[in-house]
Coordinates of N, CA, C and O in Angstrom, one line a residue:
M278 N -6.4 -7.1 -24.7 CA -6.8 -5.8 -24.4 C -8.3 -5.8 -23.9 O -9.1 -6.4 -24.5
S279 N -8.5 -5.1 -22.8 CA -9.9 -5.1 -22.3 C -10.8 -4.2 -23.2 O -10.3 -3.4 -24.0
K280 N -12.1 -4.5 -23.0 CA -13.1 -3.7 -23.8 C -12.9 -2.2 -23.5 O -13.0 -1.4 -24.4
E281 N -12.7 -1.8 -22.2 CA -12.6 -0.4 -21.9 C -11.4 0.2 -22.6 O -11.4 1.3 -23.1
N282 N -10.2 -0.5 -22.6 CA -9.0 0.0 -23.1 C -9.1 0.2 -24.7 O -8.6 1.1 -25.2
K283 N -9.9 -0.7 -25.3 CA -10.1 -0.5 -26.8 C -10.8 0.8 -27.1 O -10.5 1.4 -28.1
N284 N -11.7 1.2 -26.2 CA -12.4 2.4 -26.4 C -11.5 3.6 -26.3 O -11.8 4.7 -26.8
K285 N -10.5 3.5 -25.5 CA -9.6 4.7 -25.2 C -8.3 4.6 -26.1 O -7.4 5.4 -25.9
G286 N -8.2 3.7 -27.0 CA -7.0 3.6 -27.8 C -6.0 2.7 -27.1 O -6.4 2.0 -26.2
N287 N -4.8 2.8 -27.4 CA -3.7 2.0 -26.8 C -3.0 2.7 -25.7 O -2.1 2.1 -25.1
K288 N -3.4 3.9 -25.3 CA -2.7 4.6 -24.3 C -3.2 4.1 -22.9 O -4.4 4.1 -22.6
R289 N -2.2 3.7 -22.1 CA -2.6 3.3 -20.7 C -3.0 4.5 -19.8 O -4.0 4.4 -19.1
F290 N -2.3 5.6 -19.9 CA -2.6 6.8 -19.2 C -3.0 7.9 -20.1 O -2.4 8.1 -21.2
E291 N -3.9 8.7 -19.7 CA -4.4 9.8 -20.5 C -4.7 11.0 -19.6 O -5.3 10.9 -18.6
V292 N -4.2 12.2 -20.0 CA -4.5 13.4 -19.3 C -5.9 13.8 -19.7 O -6.2 14.0 -20.9
I293 N -6.8 14.0 -18.7 CA -8.2 14.3 -19.0 C -8.5 15.7 -18.6 O -9.6 16.2 -18.9
E294 N -7.6 16.4 -17.8 CA -7.8 17.8 -17.4 C -6.5 18.4 -17.1 O -5.6 17.7 -16.5
K295 N -6.3 19.7 -17.4 CA -5.1 20.3 -17.2 C -5.3 21.8 -16.8 O -6.2 22.4 -17.4
E296 N -4.6 22.3 -15.8 CA -4.7 23.7 -15.4 C -3.4 24.3 -15.3 O -2.5 23.6 -14.7
G297 N -3.2 25.5 -15.7 CA -2.0 26.3 -15.4 C -0.9 25.9 -16.5 O -1.1 25.0 -17.3
F298 N 0.1 26.7 -16.4 CA 1.3 26.5 -17.3 C 2.5 26.2 -16.5 O 3.1 25.1 -16.7
E299 N 2.9 27.0 -15.5 CA 4.0 26.7 -14.7 C 3.7 27.4 -13.3 O 3.8 28.6 -13.2
P300 N 3.4 26.7 -12.3 CA 3.2 25.2 -12.3 C 1.9 24.8 -13.0 O 1.0 25.6 -13.1
S301 N 1.9 23.5 -13.3 CA 0.7 23.0 -13.9 C 0.2 21.8 -13.0 O 0.9 21.1 -12.3
Y302 N -1.1 21.6 -13.1 CA -1.8 20.5 -12.5 C -2.5 19.7 -13.5 O -3.2 20.3 -14.4
E303 N -2.4 18.4 -13.5 CA -3.1 17.5 -14.5 C -3.8 16.4 -13.8 O -3.3 15.9 -12.8
V304 N -5.0 16.1 -14.3 CA -5.7 14.9 -13.8 C -5.4 13.8 -14.9 O -5.7 14.0 -16.0
V305 N -4.9 12.7 -14.4 CA -4.5 11.6 -15.3 C -5.4 10.4 -15.0 O -5.5 10.0 -13.8
R306 N -5.9 9.8 -16.1 CA -6.7 8.6 -15.9 C -6.0 7.3 -16.3 O -5.3 7.4 -17.4
D307 N -6.0 6.3 -15.6 CA -5.5 5.0 -16.0 C -6.6 4.3 -16.8 O -7.7 4.0 -16.3
N308 N -6.4 4.2 -18.1 CA -7.4 3.7 -19.0 C -7.7 2.2 -18.8 O -8.6 1.7 -19.4
K309 N -6.9 1.5 -18.0 CA -7.2 0.1 -17.7 C -8.1 0.0 -16.5 O -9.0 -0.9 -16.5
T310 N -8.0 0.9 -15.6 CA -8.8 0.7 -14.3 C -9.8 1.9 -14.1 O -10.7 1.8 -13.3
G311 N -9.5 3.0 -14.8 CA -10.4 4.2 -14.6 C -10.0 5.0 -13.4 O -10.6 6.0 -13.1
V312 N -8.9 4.6 -12.6 CA -8.5 5.3 -11.5 C -7.8 6.7 -11.9 O -7.2 6.8 -12.9
L313 N -8.1 7.7 -11.0 CA -7.6 9.0 -11.3 C -6.4 9.4 -10.4 O -6.4 9.1 -9.2
Y314 N -5.4 10.1 -11.0 CA -4.3 10.6 -10.3 C -4.1 12.1 -10.6 O -4.6 12.6 -11.6
M315 N -3.5 12.8 -9.7 CA -3.1 14.2 -9.9 C -1.6 14.3 -10.1 O -0.9 13.7 -9.3
V316 N -1.2 15.1 -11.1 CA 0.2 15.3 -11.4 C 0.5 16.8 -11.2 O -0.2 17.6 -11.8
Y317 N 1.5 17.2 -10.4 CA 1.9 18.5 -10.2 C 3.3 18.7 -10.9 O 4.2 17.9 -10.6
N318 N 3.4 19.7 -11.7 CA 4.7 19.8 -12.5 C 5.1 21.3 -12.3 O 4.4 22.2 -12.7
S319 N 6.3 21.5 -11.8 CA 6.9 22.8 -11.7 C 8.4 22.8 -12.0 O 8.9 21.7 -12.2
L320 N 9.0 23.9 -12.0 CA 10.5 24.0 -12.2 C 11.2 23.2 -11.1 O 12.3 22.7 -11.4
S321 N 10.7 23.1 -9.9 CA 11.4 22.5 -8.8 C 11.1 21.0 -8.8 O 11.8 20.3 -8.0
G322 N 10.2 20.4 -9.6 CA 10.0 19.0 -9.6 C 8.6 18.6 -10.0 O 7.8 19.4 -10.4
I323 N 8.4 17.3 -10.0 CA 7.1 16.7 -10.4 C 6.7 15.8 -9.3 O 7.5 15.1 -8.7
G324 N 5.4 15.8 -9.1 CA 4.8 14.9 -8.1 C 3.5 14.3 -8.6 O 2.8 14.9 -9.4
M325 N 3.2 13.1 -8.2 CA 2.0 12.4 -8.7 C 1.4 11.7 -7.5 O 2.1 11.1 -6.6
T326 N 0.1 11.8 -7.3 CA -0.6 11.2 -6.2 C -2.0 10.6 -6.7 O -2.6 11.1 -7.6
L327 N -2.4 9.6 -6.0 CA -3.7 9.0 -6.2 C -4.8 9.9 -5.6 O -4.6 10.4 -4.5
L328 N -5.8 10.1 -6.4 CA -7.0 10.9 -5.9 C -7.9 9.9 -5.2 O -8.2 8.8 -5.7
V329 N -8.4 10.3 -4.0 CA -9.2 9.4 -3.2 C -10.5 10.2 -2.8 O -10.5 11.4 -2.7
D330 N -11.5 9.4 -2.4 CA -12.7 10.0 -1.9 C -12.6 10.2 -0.4 O -11.6 9.9 0.2
Q331 N -13.7 10.6 0.3 CA -13.7 10.8 1.7 C -13.4 9.6 2.6 O -12.9 9.7 3.7
M332 N -13.6 8.4 2.0 CA -13.4 7.2 2.7 C -12.0 6.6 2.4 O -11.6 5.5 2.9
G333 N -11.3 7.3 1.6 CA -9.9 6.8 1.2 C -9.9 5.8 0.1 O -8.8 5.3 -0.2
N334 N -11.0 5.7 -0.6 CA -11.0 4.8 -1.8 C -10.6 5.5 -3.0 O -10.9 6.7 -3.2
P335 N -9.9 4.9 -4.0 CA -9.5 5.6 -5.2 C -10.7 6.1 -5.9 O -11.7 5.5 -6.0
L336 N -10.5 7.3 -6.5 CA -11.5 7.9 -7.3 C -11.5 7.3 -8.7 O -10.4 7.1 -9.3
I337 N -12.7 6.9 -9.2 CA -12.8 6.3 -10.5 C -13.5 7.3 -11.4 O -14.5 7.9 -11.0
D338 N -13.0 7.5 -12.6 CA -13.6 8.4 -13.6 C -15.0 8.0 -13.9 O -15.3 6.9 -14.2
D339 N -16.0 8.9 -13.7 CA -17.4 8.6 -14.0 C -17.7 8.3 -15.4 O -18.6 7.6 -15.7
N340 N -16.8 8.8 -16.3 CA -17.0 8.6 -17.8 C -16.3 7.3 -18.2 O -16.3 7.0 -19.4
F341 N -15.7 6.6 -17.3 CA -14.9 5.4 -17.7 C -15.9 4.2 -18.0 O -16.8 3.9 -17.4

């Protein structure tokens, strides 16, 4: 287990921000890489996408 992952417990993915109830939006962090994803959840379905900066590079959590 990496040093970073020890600090976050054993969870690979962690919800770090959530808005709304239905539909809801969540920002999820990969605790192994620090990469951020957005998850959209509604009655019609669920979607997940990588968050990127203006250059198209994956966003990394500043607190990682």
